[in-house]
């Protein structure tokens, strides 16, 4: 599954030692969509190497690919939303402006005219103001 939005929170990393004696680290992030009714989702990244690789910062626009899983603990069920791929995207409305492409035979749109236009006609007998 995928979700695109802006990172609005970076939570403190957690870590510990597993039953096998291996060290683990997980960090959670909150992302908000740009829908008419914005939604928020808290997801985590597992492993110090992935946390460092993704290097997620507050304010970034991301496309997050994730898996959803549930686990039971002491008779209660908890959802887990774990990111496995993170891609940075341009912020909405922040795309670079397209530059006009000059057409052959036409001057560029922002070029100054070669000579000013002469609207007087050179006839001094015509003294109308318009």
Coordinates of N, CA and C in Angstrom, one line a residue:
X1 N 0.8 -1.2 0.0 CA 0.0 0.0 0.0 C 0.9 1.2 0.0
X2 N 0.3 2.3 -0.4 CA 1.1 3.6 -0.5 C 0.2 4.8 0.0
X3 N 0.9 5.8 0.5 CA 0.2 7.0 1.0 C 1.2 8.1 0.7
X4 N 0.7 9.2 0.2 CA 1.5 10.4 -0.1 C 1.1 11.5 0.8
X5 N 2.0 12.3 1.4 CA 1.7 13.4 2.2 C 2.9 14.1 2.8
X6 N 2.7 15.0 3.8 CA 3.7 15.7 4.4 C 4.0 15.2 5.8
X7 N 5.3 15.1 6.1 CA 5.7 14.6 7.5 C 5.4 15.7 8.5
X8 N 4.6 15.5 9.5 CA 4.2 16.5 10.4 C 4.8 16.2 11.8
X9 N 5.4 15.0 12.0 CA 6.0 14.7 13.3 C 7.0 13.6 13.1
X10 N 8.1 13.7 13.9 CA 9.1 12.7 13.9 C 9.3 12.3 15.4
X11 N 8.9 11.1 15.8 CA 8.9 10.7 17.2 C 10.3 10.2 17.6
X12 N 10.5 10.1 18.9 CA 11.8 9.6 19.4 C 12.0 8.2 19.0
X13 N 13.2 7.8 18.6 CA 13.5 6.4 18.3 C 13.4 5.6 19.6
X14 N 13.0 4.3 19.4 CA 13.0 3.3 20.5 C 13.9 2.2 20.2
X15 N 14.5 1.5 21.1 CA 15.3 0.4 20.9 C 15.4 -0.5 22.1
X16 N 16.1 -1.6 21.8 CA 16.3 -2.6 22.9 C 17.1 -3.8 22.4
X17 N 17.1 -4.8 23.2 CA 17.7 -6.1 22.9 C 16.6 -7.2 22.8
X18 N 16.7 -7.9 21.8 CA 15.7 -9.0 21.6 C 16.0 -10.2 22.5
X19 N 15.1 -11.1 22.5 CA 15.3 -12.4 23.3 C 16.5 -13.1 22.8
X20 N 16.8 -13.0 21.5 CA 18.0 -13.6 21.0 C 19.3 -12.9 21.3
X21 N 19.2 -11.7 21.9 CA 20.4 -10.9 22.2 C 20.8 -9.9 21.1
X22 N 19.9 -9.8 20.1 CA 20.2 -8.8 19.0 C 19.6 -7.4 19.3
X23 N 20.4 -6.4 19.0 CA 19.9 -5.1 19.2 C 18.9 -4.7 18.1
X24 N 17.9 -3.9 18.5 CA 16.9 -3.4 17.5 C 16.6 -2.0 17.8
X25 N 16.1 -1.3 16.7 CA 15.7 0.1 16.8 C 14.6 0.4 15.9
X26 N 13.6 1.2 16.3 CA 12.4 1.6 15.5 C 12.2 3.0 15.8
X27 N 11.7 3.7 14.7 CA 11.3 5.1 14.8 C 10.0 5.3 14.1
X28 N 9.1 6.2 14.8 CA 7.8 6.4 14.2 C 7.7 7.8 13.7
X29 N 6.9 8.0 12.6 CA 6.7 9.2 11.9 C 5.2 9.4 11.7
X30 N 4.7 10.7 11.6 CA 3.3 10.9 11.3 C 3.3 11.7 10.0
X31 N 2.4 11.2 9.1 CA 2.3 11.9 7.8 C 0.9 12.3 7.6
X32 N 0.7 13.5 6.9 CA -0.7 14.0 6.7 C -0.9 14.2 5.2
X33 N -2.1 13.7 4.7 CA -2.4 13.8 3.3 C -2.9 15.2 2.9
X34 N -3.0 15.4 1.6 CA -3.5 16.7 1.1 C -4.9 16.6 0.6
X35 N -5.6 15.6 1.0 CA -7.0 15.4 0.5 C -7.9 16.6 1.0
X36 N -9.1 16.6 0.5 CA -10.1 17.6 1.0 C -10.3 17.6 2.5
X37 N -10.3 16.3 3.0 CA -10.4 16.1 4.4 C -9.1 15.3 4.8
X38 N -8.0 16.1 5.2 CA -6.7 15.4 5.4 C -6.8 14.3 6.4
X39 N -6.0 13.2 6.1 CA -5.9 12.1 7.0 C -4.5 12.1 7.5
X40 N -4.3 11.6 8.7 CA -3.0 11.4 9.3 C -2.8 9.9 9.5
X41 N -1.5 9.5 9.4 CA -1.1 8.1 9.6 C 0.2 8.1 10.3
X42 N 0.3 7.3 11.3 CA 1.6 7.0 12.0 C 2.1 5.7 11.5
X43 N 3.4 5.8 11.0 CA 4.0 4.6 10.5 C 5.4 4.5 11.1
X44 N 6.0 3.3 11.1 CA 7.3 3.2 11.7 C 8.3 2.6 10.6
X45 N 9.6 2.9 10.9 CA 10.7 2.3 10.2 C 11.5 1.5 11.1
X46 N 11.7 0.2 10.8 CA 12.4 -0.7 11.7 C 13.8 -0.9 11.2
X47 N 14.8 -0.8 12.1 CA 16.2 -1.0 11.8 C 17.0 0.2 11.7
X48 N 18.1 0.3 12.4 CA 18.9 1.5 12.4 C 19.4 1.8 11.0
X49 N 19.7 0.8 10.2 CA 20.2 1.0 8.8 C 19.1 1.7 8.0
X50 N 17.8 1.2 8.1 CA 16.7 1.8 7.3 C 16.4 3.2 7.8
X51 N 16.4 3.5 9.1 CA 16.2 4.8 9.7 C 17.2 5.8 9.1
X52 N 18.5 5.4 9.1 CA 19.5 6.2 8.5 C 19.4 6.4 7.0
X53 N 19.1 5.3 6.3 CA 18.9 5.4 4.9 C 17.8 6.3 4.5
X54 N 16.6 6.2 5.1 CA 15.5 7.1 4.7 C 15.7 8.5 5.2
X55 N 16.3 8.7 6.3 CA 16.6 10.1 6.8 C 15.4 11.0 6.7
X56 N 14.3 10.6 7.3 CA 13.0 11.4 7.2 C 13.1 12.6 8.1
X57 N 12.7 13.8 7.5 CA 12.7 15.0 8.3 C 11.3 15.6 8.3
X58 N 11.0 16.4 9.3 CA 9.7 17.1 9.4 C 9.6 18.1 8.2
X59 N 8.4 18.1 7.6 CA 8.1 19.0 6.5 C 8.3 18.4 5.1
X60 N 9.0 17.3 5.0 CA 9.2 16.6 3.7 C 7.9 16.0 3.1
X61 N 7.8 16.1 1.8 CA 6.8 15.5 1.1 C 7.2 14.1 0.7
X62 N 6.5 13.1 1.1 CA 6.9 11.7 0.9 C 5.8 10.8 0.2
X63 N 6.2 9.8 -0.5 CA 5.3 8.8 -0.9 C 5.8 7.5 -0.2
X64 N 5.0 7.0 0.8 CA 5.5 5.9 1.7 C 4.8 4.7 1.2
X65 N 5.6 3.6 1.0 CA 5.1 2.3 0.7 C 5.2 1.5 2.0
X66 N 4.1 0.8 2.4 CA 4.1 0.2 3.7 C 3.3 -1.1 3.7
X67 N 3.5 -1.9 4.7 CA 2.7 -3.1 5.0 C 1.9 -2.9 6.3
X68 N 0.7 -3.4 6.3 CA -0.1 -3.4 7.6 C -0.2 -4.8 8.1
X69 N 0.1 -4.9 9.4 CA 0.0 -6.2 10.1 C -0.6 -5.9 11.5
X70 N -1.1 -7.0 12.1 CA -1.7 -6.8 13.5 C -1.1 -7.9 14.4
X71 N -0.9 -7.6 15.6 CA -0.4 -8.6 16.6 C -1.1 -8.5 17.9
X72 N -1.1 -9.6 18.6 CA -1.9 -9.7 19.8 C -0.8 -9.7 21.0
X73 N -1.2 -8.9 22.0 CA -0.4 -8.8 23.2 C -1.3 -8.7 24.4
X74 N -1.2 -9.7 25.3 CA -2.0 -9.7 26.5 C -3.5 -9.6 26.2
X75 N -4.0 -10.3 25.2 CA -5.4 -10.3 24.9 C -5.9 -9.1 24.1
X76 N -5.0 -8.1 23.7 CA -5.4 -7.0 22.9 C -4.7 -7.0 21.6
X77 N -5.3 -6.5 20.6 CA -4.7 -6.4 19.2 C -4.2 -5.0 18.9
X78 N -3.1 -5.0 18.2 CA -2.4 -3.7 17.8 C -2.0 -3.8 16.4
X79 N -2.3 -2.7 15.7 CA -1.9 -2.6 14.3 C -0.5 -2.1 14.2
X80 N 0.2 -2.6 13.1 CA 1.5 -2.1 12.8 C 1.6 -1.7 11.4
X81 N 2.0 -0.4 11.1 CA 2.2 0.1 9.8 C 3.6 0.3 9.6
X82 N 4.3 -0.6 8.9 CA 5.7 -0.5 8.7 C 6.1 -0.1 7.3
X83 N 6.9 1.0 7.1 CA 7.3 1.4 5.8 C 8.5 0.6 5.3
X84 N 8.4 0.2 4.1 CA 9.5 -0.5 3.5 C 10.2 0.2 2.3
X85 N 9.5 1.3 1.9 CA 10.1 2.2 0.9 C 9.6 3.6 1.1
X86 N 10.5 4.6 0.9 CA 10.2 6.0 1.1 C 10.8 6.7 -0.1
X87 N 9.9 7.5 -0.8 CA 10.4 8.3 -1.9 C 10.0 9.8 -1.7
X88 N 10.9 10.7 -1.9 CA 10.6 12.1 -1.8 C 9.9 12.6 -3.0
X89 N 8.9 13.5 -2.8 CA 8.2 14.0 -4.0 C 8.2 15.6 -3.8
X90 N 7.9 16.2 -4.9 CA 7.8 17.7 -4.9 C 6.5 18.1 -4.1
X91 N 6.6 19.1 -3.4 CA 5.4 19.6 -2.6 C 4.4 20.1 -3.6
X92 N 3.1 19.9 -3.2 CA 2.0 20.4 -4.1 C 2.1 21.9 -4.3
X93 N 2.0 22.3 -5.6 CA 2.1 23.8 -5.9 C 3.6 24.3 -5.9
X94 N 4.5 23.4 -5.7 CA 5.9 23.9 -5.6 C 6.7 23.4 -6.9
X95 N 6.0 23.0 -7.9 CA 6.7 22.5 -9.1 C 7.2 23.7 -9.9
X96 N 8.4 23.5 -10.5 CA 9.0 24.6 -11.2 C 8.1 25.1 -12.3
X97 N 8.1 26.4 -12.5 CA 7.3 27.0 -13.6 C 7.9 26.6 -15.0
X98 N 7.1 26.2 -15.9 CA 7.5 25.8 -17.2 C 8.0 27.1 -18.0
X99 N 9.1 27.0 -18.6 CA 9.6 28.1 -19.4 C 9.0 28.0 -20.8
X100 N 8.6 29.1 -21.4 CA 8.1 29.1 -22.7 C 9.2 28.7 -23.7
X101 N 8.8 27.9 -24.7 CA 9.7 27.5 -25.7 C 9.5 28.4 -26.9
X102 N 10.6 29.1 -27.3 CA 10.5 30.0 -28.5 C 10.2 29.2 -29.8
X103 N 9.3 29.8 -30.5 CA 8.9 29.2 -31.8 C 9.7 29.8 -32.9
X104 N 10.1 29.1 -33.9 CA 10.8 29.6 -35.0 C 10.0 30.7 -35.7
X105 N 10.7 31.9 -36.0 CA 10.1 33.0 -36.7 C 9.4 33.9 -35.8
X106 N 9.3 33.6 -34.5 CA 8.6 34.5 -33.5 C 9.7 35.0 -32.5
X107 N 9.6 36.2 -32.1 CA 10.5 36.6 -31.0 C 10.1 36.0 -29.7
X108 N 11.0 35.9 -28.7 CA 10.6 35.4 -27.4 C 9.6 36.3 -26.8
X109 N 8.8 35.7 -25.9 CA 7.6 36.5 -25.4 C 8.1 37.6 -24.5
X110 N 9.2 37.5 -23.8 CA 9.7 38.6 -22.9 C 10.7 39.5 -23.6
X111 N 10.9 39.4 -24.9 CA 11.8 40.3 -25.6 C 11.2 41.7 -25.8
X112 N 12.1 42.7 -25.7 CA 11.6 44.1 -26.0 C 11.5 44.3 -27.5
X113 N 10.5 45.1 -27.9 CA 10.3 45.3 -29.3 C 11.5 46.0 -30.0
X114 N 11.7 45.7 -31.2 CA 12.9 46.2 -32.0 C 12.8 47.7 -32.1
X115 N 11.7 48.3 -32.6 CA 11.5 49.7 -32.7 C 10.1 50.0 -32.2
X116 N 10.0 51.2 -31.5 CA 8.6 51.6 -31.1 C 7.7 51.8 -32.2
X117 N 6.4 51.5 -32.0 CA 5.4 51.6 -33.1 C 5.1 53.1 -33.2
X118 N 4.9 53.5 -34.5 CA 4.6 54.9 -34.8 C 3.1 55.0 -35.1
X119 N 2.3 55.6 -34.1 CA 0.9 55.7 -34.3 C 0.5 57.1 -34.8
X120 N 1.4 58.0 -34.9 CA 1.1 59.3 -35.3 C 0.8 59.5 -36.7
X121 N 1.3 58.6 -37.6 CA 1.0 58.7 -39.0 C 1.7 59.8 -39.7
X122 N 2.3 60.8 -39.0 CA 3.1 61.8 -39.6 C 2.2 62.9 -40.2
X123 N 0.9 62.9 -40.1 CA 0.0 63.9 -40.7 C -0.4 64.8 -39.6
X124 N 0.1 66.1 -39.6 CA -0.2 67.1 -38.6 C -1.5 67.7 -38.8
X125 N -2.2 67.6 -40.0 CA -3.5 68.2 -40.2 C -4.6 67.5 -39.4
X126 N -4.3 66.2 -39.1 CA -5.3 65.4 -38.3 C -5.0 65.7 -36.8
X127 N -5.8 66.6 -36.2 CA -5.5 66.9 -34.8 C -6.5 66.3 -33.8
X128 N -7.2 65.3 -34.2 CA -8.1 64.6 -33.3 C -7.3 63.9 -32.2
X129 N -7.8 64.0 -30.9 CA -7.1 63.5 -29.8 C -7.1 61.9 -29.7
X130 N -7.9 61.3 -30.6 CA -8.0 59.8 -30.5 C -7.8 59.2 -31.8

